[in-house]
Coordinates of C-alpha atoms and ligand atoms in Angstrom, one line a residue:
X206 CA 66.9 124.9 99.5
X207 CA 65.6 125.2 103.3
X208 CA 66.0 128.2 105.8
X209 CA 68.1 126.1 108.4
X210 CA 70.8 125.8 105.2
X211 CA 71.1 129.5 105.9
X212 CA 72.8 128.9 109.3
X213 CA 75.6 127.2 107.6
X214 CA 76.0 129.5 104.8
X215 CA 78.6 132.5 104.6
X216 CA 79.4 134.9 101.8
X217 CA 82.3 133.9 100.0
X218 CA 83.8 137.5 99.6
X219 CA 82.7 139.2 103.0
X220 CA 82.3 136.2 105.2
X221 CA 78.8 137.5 106.9
X222 CA 75.6 135.8 107.0
X223 CA 73.2 135.4 104.5
X224 CA 69.5 136.6 105.1
X225 CA 66.4 135.9 102.9
X226 CA 65.4 138.7 101.1
X227 CA 61.3 139.6 101.5
X228 CA 60.6 140.5 98.2
X229 CA 58.6 139.5 94.9
X230 CA 61.3 137.0 93.9
X231 CA 60.8 134.8 96.8
X232 CA 58.7 131.3 96.6
X233 CA 58.1 128.2 99.2
X234 CA 56.8 125.2 98.7
X235 CA 56.3 122.5 101.6
X236 CA 59.0 123.9 103.4
X237 CA 61.4 124.5 100.5
X238 CA 62.7 128.0 99.3
X239 CA 62.4 127.5 95.5
X240 CA 63.5 131.1 94.5
X241 CA 64.4 134.2 96.0
X242 CA 66.7 136.7 97.0
X243 CA 70.0 136.3 99.7
X244 CA 71.7 139.5 100.7
X245 CA 75.1 139.8 103.0
X246 CA 76.7 142.8 103.9
X247 CA 78.3 143.1 100.3
X248 CA 76.2 141.3 97.7
X249 CA 73.0 140.2 96.7
X250 CA 72.7 136.4 95.0
X251 CA 69.5 134.6 93.4
X252 CA 68.0 131.3 94.8
X253 CA 67.0 129.7 91.1
X254 CA 65.4 126.1 91.4
X255 CA 66.1 125.8 94.7
X256 CA 69.5 126.5 94.4
X257 CA 71.3 129.1 95.9
X258 CA 74.2 131.0 93.3
X259 CA 76.9 132.3 95.2
X260 CA 78.6 133.8 92.3
X261 CA 79.3 137.7 91.6
X262 CA 79.1 137.9 87.9
X263 CA 76.6 139.7 85.1
X264 CA 75.0 136.6 84.2
X265 CA 73.8 136.0 87.8
X266 CA 72.9 139.5 88.5
X267 CA 70.8 139.3 85.3
X268 CA 69.0 136.2 86.3
X269 CA 68.6 137.6 89.7
X270 CA 67.0 141.0 88.4
X271 CA 64.7 138.3 85.9
X272 CA 63.5 136.5 89.0
X273 CA 62.7 140.0 90.6
X274 CA 60.6 140.7 87.6
X275 CA 58.6 137.7 88.2
X276 CA 60.1 135.5 85.2
X277 CA 61.0 132.4 87.2
X278 CA 61.5 130.3 84.0
X279 CA 63.3 132.7 82.2
X280 CA 65.9 133.1 85.2
X281 CA 66.0 129.4 85.2
X282 CA 66.8 129.0 81.5
X283 CA 69.4 131.7 81.7
X284 CA 71.5 130.2 84.2
X285 CA 71.0 126.6 82.3
X286 CA 72.5 128.3 79.4
X287 CA 69.0 127.6 77.3
X288 CA 68.8 131.5 76.3
X289 CA 65.3 132.7 75.6
X290 CA 63.7 129.1 75.7
X291 CA 62.2 128.9 72.3
X292 CA 61.9 125.5 71.6
X293 CA 59.7 122.8 72.6
X294 CA 62.7 120.5 74.0
X295 CA 63.8 122.9 76.3
X296 CA 60.2 124.0 77.4
X297 CA 59.5 120.0 78.3
X298 CA 63.0 120.2 80.6
X299 CA 61.8 122.7 82.5
X300 CA 58.2 121.3 83.1
X301 CA 58.0 120.5 86.4
X302 CA 55.9 117.2 85.4
X303 CA 58.1 116.5 82.6
X304 CA 59.2 113.0 81.4
X305 CA 62.3 113.5 80.5
X306 CA 65.2 111.4 82.0
X307 CA 69.0 112.5 82.7
X308 CA 70.3 111.2 79.4
X309 CA 67.8 113.3 77.8
X310 CA 69.0 116.5 80.0
X311 CA 72.6 115.6 79.4
X312 CA 71.8 115.7 75.5
X313 CA 70.5 118.8 75.8
X314 CA 72.7 120.6 78.4
X315 CA 76.1 119.0 77.6
X316 CA 75.9 117.1 73.8
X317 CA 79.6 116.7 73.9
X318 CA 82.2 114.3 75.8
X319 CA 81.6 115.7 79.1
X320 CA 77.7 114.7 79.1
X321 CA 78.9 111.3 77.9
X322 CA 81.7 111.2 81.0
X323 CA 78.8 112.0 83.2
X324 CA 76.2 109.5 81.8
X325 CA 78.6 106.6 82.3
X326 CA 80.1 107.8 85.9
X327 CA 78.9 105.1 88.1
X328 CA 80.7 102.2 86.4
X329 CA 84.2 103.8 85.2
X330 CA 87.4 102.7 86.6
X331 CA 88.5 105.8 88.5
X332 CA 84.9 105.8 90.2
X333 CA 85.0 102.2 91.4
X334 CA 87.7 102.5 93.9
X335 CA 86.4 106.3 95.1
X336 CA 82.7 104.9 95.6
X337 CA 84.3 101.9 97.4
X338 CA 86.7 104.0 99.8
X339 CA 83.7 106.5 100.5
X340 CA 81.1 103.3 101.2
X341 CA 84.0 101.7 103.6
X342 CA 84.7 104.8 105.3
X343 CA 81.0 105.6 106.1
X344 CA 80.2 102.5 107.9
X345 CA 81.5 104.2 111.0
X346 CA 78.5 106.2 111.9
X347 CA 79.0 109.8 111.2
X348 CA 76.7 112.8 112.2
X349 CA 76.3 116.2 110.4
X350 CA 76.4 116.9 106.7
X351 CA 78.6 116.0 104.2
X352 CA 80.4 118.0 101.4
X353 CA 80.9 116.7 97.9
X354 CA 82.9 119.9 96.3
X355 CA 83.3 119.9 92.6
X356 CA 80.3 117.3 92.7
X357 CA 79.5 117.4 89.0
X358 CA 76.4 116.1 88.6
X359 CA 76.2 114.5 91.6
X360 CA 77.5 110.7 91.1
X361 CA 79.5 110.8 94.3
X362 CA 77.1 112.9 96.4
X363 CA 74.5 110.0 95.9
X364 CA 77.3 107.5 96.9
X365 CA 77.8 109.8 100.1
X366 CA 74.1 110.0 101.0
X367 CA 73.2 106.2 100.4
X368 CA 76.1 104.9 102.0
X369 CA 75.6 106.2 105.6
X370 CA 73.6 103.6 107.8
X371 CA 71.8 106.6 109.3
X372 CA 71.0 109.6 107.6
X373 CA 70.5 112.8 109.7
X374 CA 68.0 113.9 107.5
X375 CA 67.8 117.5 105.6
X376 CA 70.9 118.5 104.2
X377 CA 72.5 115.3 104.9
X378 CA 74.7 115.8 101.8
X379 CA 75.5 119.2 100.2
X380 CA 77.1 119.3 96.7
X381 CA 78.9 122.5 95.3
X382 CA 80.0 122.8 91.8
X383 CA 80.7 125.9 89.6
X384 CA 78.2 125.5 87.0
X385 CA 74.6 125.8 87.7
X386 CA 73.3 123.2 84.9
X387 CA 75.2 120.3 86.7
X388 CA 73.8 121.1 89.9
X389 CA 70.2 121.5 88.4
X390 CA 71.0 117.7 87.0
X391 CA 72.0 116.6 90.5
X392 CA 69.4 118.1 92.3
X393 CA 66.7 117.1 89.5
X394 CA 67.7 113.4 88.9
X395 CA 70.9 112.2 90.0
X396 CA 70.0 112.8 93.9
X397 CA 66.3 114.1 93.8
X398 CA 65.9 116.8 96.6
X399 CA 69.8 116.9 97.7
X400 CA 71.1 120.3 98.7
X401 CA 73.1 122.2 96.0
X402 CA 75.3 125.5 96.2
X403 CA 76.5 127.2 93.0
X404 CA 79.7 128.6 93.6
X405 CA 83.4 128.7 92.8
X406 CA 85.9 126.6 94.6
X407 CA 88.8 129.3 93.5
X408 CA 87.1 131.5 96.2
X409 CA 86.5 131.1 99.9
X410 CA 84.1 128.4 100.5
X411 CA 80.6 129.6 101.4
X412 CA 80.4 127.8 104.6
X413 CA 80.9 128.4 108.9
X414 CA 83.8 126.9 110.0
X415 CA 84.4 123.1 111.5
X416 CA 80.9 121.9 110.0
X417 CA 81.7 118.7 108.0
X418 CA 82.9 115.2 109.2
X419 CA 83.7 114.5 105.4
X420 CA 84.6 116.6 102.8
X421 CA 85.2 115.0 99.4
X422 CA 86.8 116.7 96.1
X423 CA 87.0 113.7 93.4
X424 CA 88.7 114.3 89.8
X425 CA 88.9 118.1 90.2
X426 CA 91.5 119.5 92.1
X427 CA 93.9 119.8 89.4
X428 CA 91.6 122.0 87.6
X429 CA 91.5 124.5 90.2
X430 CA 94.4 127.4 90.0
X431 CA 93.9 128.8 93.7
X432 CA 95.2 125.3 95.0
X433 CA 96.7 126.6 98.2
X434 CA 93.2 128.7 99.2
X435 CA 91.5 125.6 97.9
X436 CA 93.2 123.3 100.3
X437 CA 93.0 125.6 103.1
X438 CA 89.4 126.3 102.9
X439 CA 88.9 122.2 102.7
X440 CA 90.8 122.3 106.1
X441 CA 88.7 125.5 107.5
X442 CA 85.5 123.7 106.8
X443 CA 86.1 120.3 107.8
X444 CA 85.6 119.1 111.7
X445 CA 88.9 119.0 113.7
X446 CA 88.5 115.1 113.6
X447 CA 86.9 114.9 110.3
X448 CA 88.2 113.4 107.1
X449 CA 89.3 115.1 103.6
X450 CA 89.1 112.5 100.7
X451 CA 90.6 113.7 97.3
X452 CA 90.2 110.5 95.0
X453 CA 91.9 110.5 91.5
X454 CA 94.1 113.1 91.8
X455 CA 96.1 113.6 88.5
X456 CA 99.9 113.2 89.1
X457 CA 102.2 115.8 87.1
X458 CA 104.7 113.4 87.0
X459 CA 102.6 110.6 85.0
X460 CA 100.5 110.3 81.8
X461 CA 97.1 111.8 81.9
X462 CA 94.0 112.4 79.8
X463 CA 92.3 115.7 80.6
X464 CA 94.4 116.2 83.4
X465 CA 93.9 120.1 84.2
X466 CA 97.0 121.6 85.9
X467 CA 98.1 118.7 87.9
X468 CA 101.3 118.6 90.8
X469 CA 103.6 116.4 92.1
X470 CA 102.3 113.9 94.9
X471 CA 104.7 115.3 97.0
X472 CA 103.5 119.0 96.6
X473 CA 99.6 117.7 96.8
X474 CA 100.8 116.5 100.5
X475 CA 102.5 119.6 101.2
X476 CA 99.2 121.4 100.6
X477 CA 97.3 119.5 103.3
X478 CA 100.2 119.4 106.0
X479 CA 98.3 120.4 108.6
X480 CA 95.7 117.8 108.2
X481 CA 97.8 114.6 108.5
X482 CA 97.8 113.9 104.9
X483 CA 98.5 110.3 103.5
X484 CA 98.7 109.4 99.6
X485 CA 97.6 105.9 98.3
X486 CA 98.2 104.3 94.9
X487 CA 94.9 104.5 92.7
X488 CA 95.7 101.5 90.8
X489 CA 96.3 99.5 94.2
X490 CA 92.9 101.0 95.5
X491 CA 91.5 99.3 92.1
X492 CA 93.0 96.3 92.7
X493 CA 92.3 96.1 96.2
X494 CA 88.5 96.6 95.5
X495 CA 88.3 93.9 92.4
X496 CA 90.6 91.3 93.8
X497 CA 89.8 91.7 97.6
X498 CA 86.5 93.3 98.0
X499 CA 88.5 95.6 100.3
X500 CA 89.8 99.2 101.0
X501 CA 93.5 99.0 102.4
X502 CA 94.1 102.5 103.8
X503 CA 97.0 101.0 105.5
X504 CA 98.8 100.7 102.5
X505 CA 100.2 104.8 102.4
X506 CA 102.4 105.5 99.6
X507 CA 105.5 107.6 99.6
X508 CA 105.6 110.2 96.8
X509 CA 108.8 108.1 95.5
X510 CA 106.7 104.9 95.5
X511 CA 104.0 106.5 93.8
X512 CA 106.5 107.6 91.0
X513 CA 104.8 108.2 87.7
X514 CA 101.7 106.7 88.2
X515 CA 99.0 108.4 86.5
X516 CA 97.0 109.2 89.4
X517 CA 96.5 108.6 93.3
X518 CA 94.4 109.8 96.3
X519 CA 95.1 111.5 99.1
X520 CA 93.5 111.1 102.5
X521 CA 93.7 113.7 105.3
X522 CA 92.7 113.1 109.1
X523 CA 93.8 113.6 112.4
X524 CA 92.0 110.3 113.5
X525 CA 94.3 107.6 112.9
X526 CA 91.7 104.6 113.1
X527 CA 91.1 105.3 109.3
X528 CA 94.5 104.4 108.1
X529 CA 93.5 100.3 108.4
X530 CA 92.0 97.5 105.9
X531 CA 88.4 98.2 105.7
X532 CA 85.9 95.6 104.1
X533 CA 83.6 97.1 101.6
X534 CA 80.0 96.5 102.2
X535 CA 78.5 94.2 99.6
X536 CA 75.9 97.0 97.8
X537 CA 73.1 94.7 96.6
X538 CA 70.4 96.5 97.8
X539 CA 68.1 99.0 95.5
X540 CA 68.2 102.4 96.3
X541 CA 66.8 103.7 93.1
X542 CA 66.3 101.5 89.9
X543 CA 68.2 98.4 88.6
X544 CA 69.0 99.0 85.4
X545 CA 71.5 97.5 82.7
X546 CA 74.7 99.7 82.6
X547 CA 74.3 102.4 79.7
X548 CA 77.5 101.1 78.3
X549 CA 75.5 97.8 76.8
X550 CA 73.7 97.7 73.6
X551 CA 71.0 95.0 74.4
X552 CA 69.1 92.8 72.0
X553 CA 65.7 91.0 73.1
X554 CA 65.1 87.9 71.6
X555 CA 63.2 85.0 73.0
X556 CA 62.8 86.2 76.7
X557 CA 66.6 86.4 76.6
X558 CA 69.0 89.5 76.6
X559 CA 72.2 89.7 74.8
X560 CA 74.3 92.5 76.1
X561 CA 77.4 94.0 74.0
X562 CA 79.6 96.5 75.5
X563 CA 79.9 99.4 73.4
X564 CA 81.9 102.5 74.2
X565 CA 80.4 105.9 73.3
X566 CA 83.4 107.0 71.4
X567 CA 87.3 105.9 71.0
X568 CA 88.3 108.9 73.3
X569 CA 86.1 107.2 76.1
X570 CA 87.4 103.9 75.7
X571 CA 91.1 105.3 75.9
X572 CA 90.2 106.7 79.2
X573 CA 88.1 104.2 80.8
X574 CA 88.7 101.0 78.8
X575 CA 90.1 99.3 82.0
X576 CA 86.3 98.8 82.6
X577 CA 86.8 95.8 80.7
X578 CA 88.5 94.4 84.1
X579 CA 84.9 94.1 85.7
X580 CA 82.4 94.4 82.7
X581 CA 82.5 91.6 80.1
X582 CA 82.4 92.4 76.7
X583 CA 79.4 90.0 76.0
X584 CA 76.9 88.3 78.0
X585 CA 73.4 86.5 77.8
X586 CA 71.1 86.5 80.6
X587 CA 68.0 84.3 80.5
X588 CA 65.9 87.0 81.3
X589 CA 64.1 90.1 79.7
X590 CA 66.1 93.2 81.1
X591 CA 63.6 95.8 79.9
X592 CA 62.8 97.8 83.0
X593 CA 61.2 97.2 85.8
X594 CA 64.1 94.8 86.7
X595 CA 63.9 92.8 90.1
X596 CA 66.6 91.0 91.7
X597 CA 64.5 87.8 92.0
X598 CA 64.1 87.4 88.3
X599 CA 67.8 87.0 87.9
X600 CA 68.0 84.4 90.8
X601 CA 71.3 83.7 91.5
X602 CA 73.0 85.6 88.8
X603 CA 71.5 88.8 90.3
X604 CA 75.0 89.2 92.8
X605 CA 77.4 88.6 89.9
X606 CA 76.0 90.8 87.9
X607 CA 75.6 94.2 90.5
X608 CA 79.3 93.3 91.9
X609 CA 80.5 93.0 88.2
X610 CA 78.4 96.8 87.3
X611 CA 76.6 95.0 84.5
X612 CA 73.5 96.2 86.4
X613 CA 73.6 99.7 88.3
X614 CA 71.4 101.0 91.0
X615 CA 70.8 104.0 88.9
X616 CA 68.5 106.8 90.2
X617 CA 65.1 106.8 89.1
X618 CA 64.9 108.5 85.5
X619 CA 68.4 107.9 84.7
X620 CA 68.0 106.6 80.9
Ligands
SAM239 C1 85.8 115.7 86.0 S1 84.6 116.7 86.8 C2 84.6 115.8 88.1 C3 83.0 115.8 88.7 C4 82.6 115.0 90.3 N1 83.6 115.2 91.4 C5 82.8 113.3 89.9 O1 83.7 112.7 90.0 O2 82.1 112.9 89.4 C6 85.1 118.2 87.6 C7 84.1 119.1 88.4 O3 84.8 120.1 88.9 C8 84.1 121.1 88.5 N2 84.9 122.4 89.0 C9 85.9 122.8 87.9 N3 86.4 124.0 88.6 C10 85.6 124.7 89.5 C11 85.3 125.4 90.2 N4 86.2 126.5 90.3 N5 84.5 125.4 91.3 C12 83.8 124.6 91.7 N6 83.6 123.6 90.7 C13 84.7 123.3 89.6 C14 83.5 121.0 87.3 O4 82.3 121.7 86.9 C15 83.1 119.3 87.3 O5 81.9 119.4 87.5

């Protein structure tokens, strides 16, 4: 984090500004604060691996004291849940010149269904319409930082960051999550160098008011218990002319896998009543992306029209110009590294690549199997797809492979 971020931050509990404490925990490298302690009028919080941890619990306090004792790696390992980092794999992960990639980091930090969910996030059928929506909205110029709440390991954060035609520079995208390890992966792999803040969306948000032109919260609101507080905090931190986007809200009236504690469509709308909320069908959003390459924000649905559809998207903005048909910019440029979607097994023979769609588990297939609408079961490509892959080597097939997400524009060191 940089010192300029401090101007945006407020303590979640007392609301006062946060100051950098000049003590032995403070380390700075090339204008970045990599570790230190932040103080407000009620608490002290650590900054570990450049991530402020604005949580008041025993583990965070212990990490802060460990930092103050000069044991920076131990403080990091503690917050990553790696314990006392005795094994070689953990040391390898923490080393600054590590060759470890995101897939290996997930295997170590989240060897379960959530890790698998994150690895395949870029192409899943709930992510595809959300990405399209934000890429379409972000064609209009926005100034100031964007906020991705409950950002997980940073997939949507990366979309927000790379979709802007002009990025305003440092702190252009801020991601927030409750779990430190997810933010560490986001800042290290998914969007290297992005600004991350570890805090709970159950508490008041740690930001000054009226800051962000766009605030997103995807696939997480039903997991928040204090929904009224979270909704009013989102309304407080977004600019008066800004936009709130909550893609993929599970509908309490529909069937869902892993749905948290969902509400009905009308209850979601009521929570954002002061922000002019509109509801959209996730099913229609996906159809429009796949069939017409556009996002139709004039296709507003009433709670009755949504009925028992499993999920919906809520957009709230005082600016009526958003509610129209928006073309999705064709995403053919490469911002990271081109790679084959990790849902494919690849067999390379005689200069050709044979791809076979392969789901990581039956549960994954049950939840995300609709990706079959755009990911073919098998395909043969007249090219060796071991990286690095160049668009030129694929000739006229390149655009089709990108649009179908057989090839993804992943961050470097993804798999
Ligand atoms: C299903 S994941 C979605 C992640 C990301 N938004 C995406 O769409 O890829 C839900 C995320 O919400 C986060 N989360 C849950 N409760 C939270 C809380 N109280 N405060 C902040 N983040 C929370 C989880 O840690 C997890 O990363």
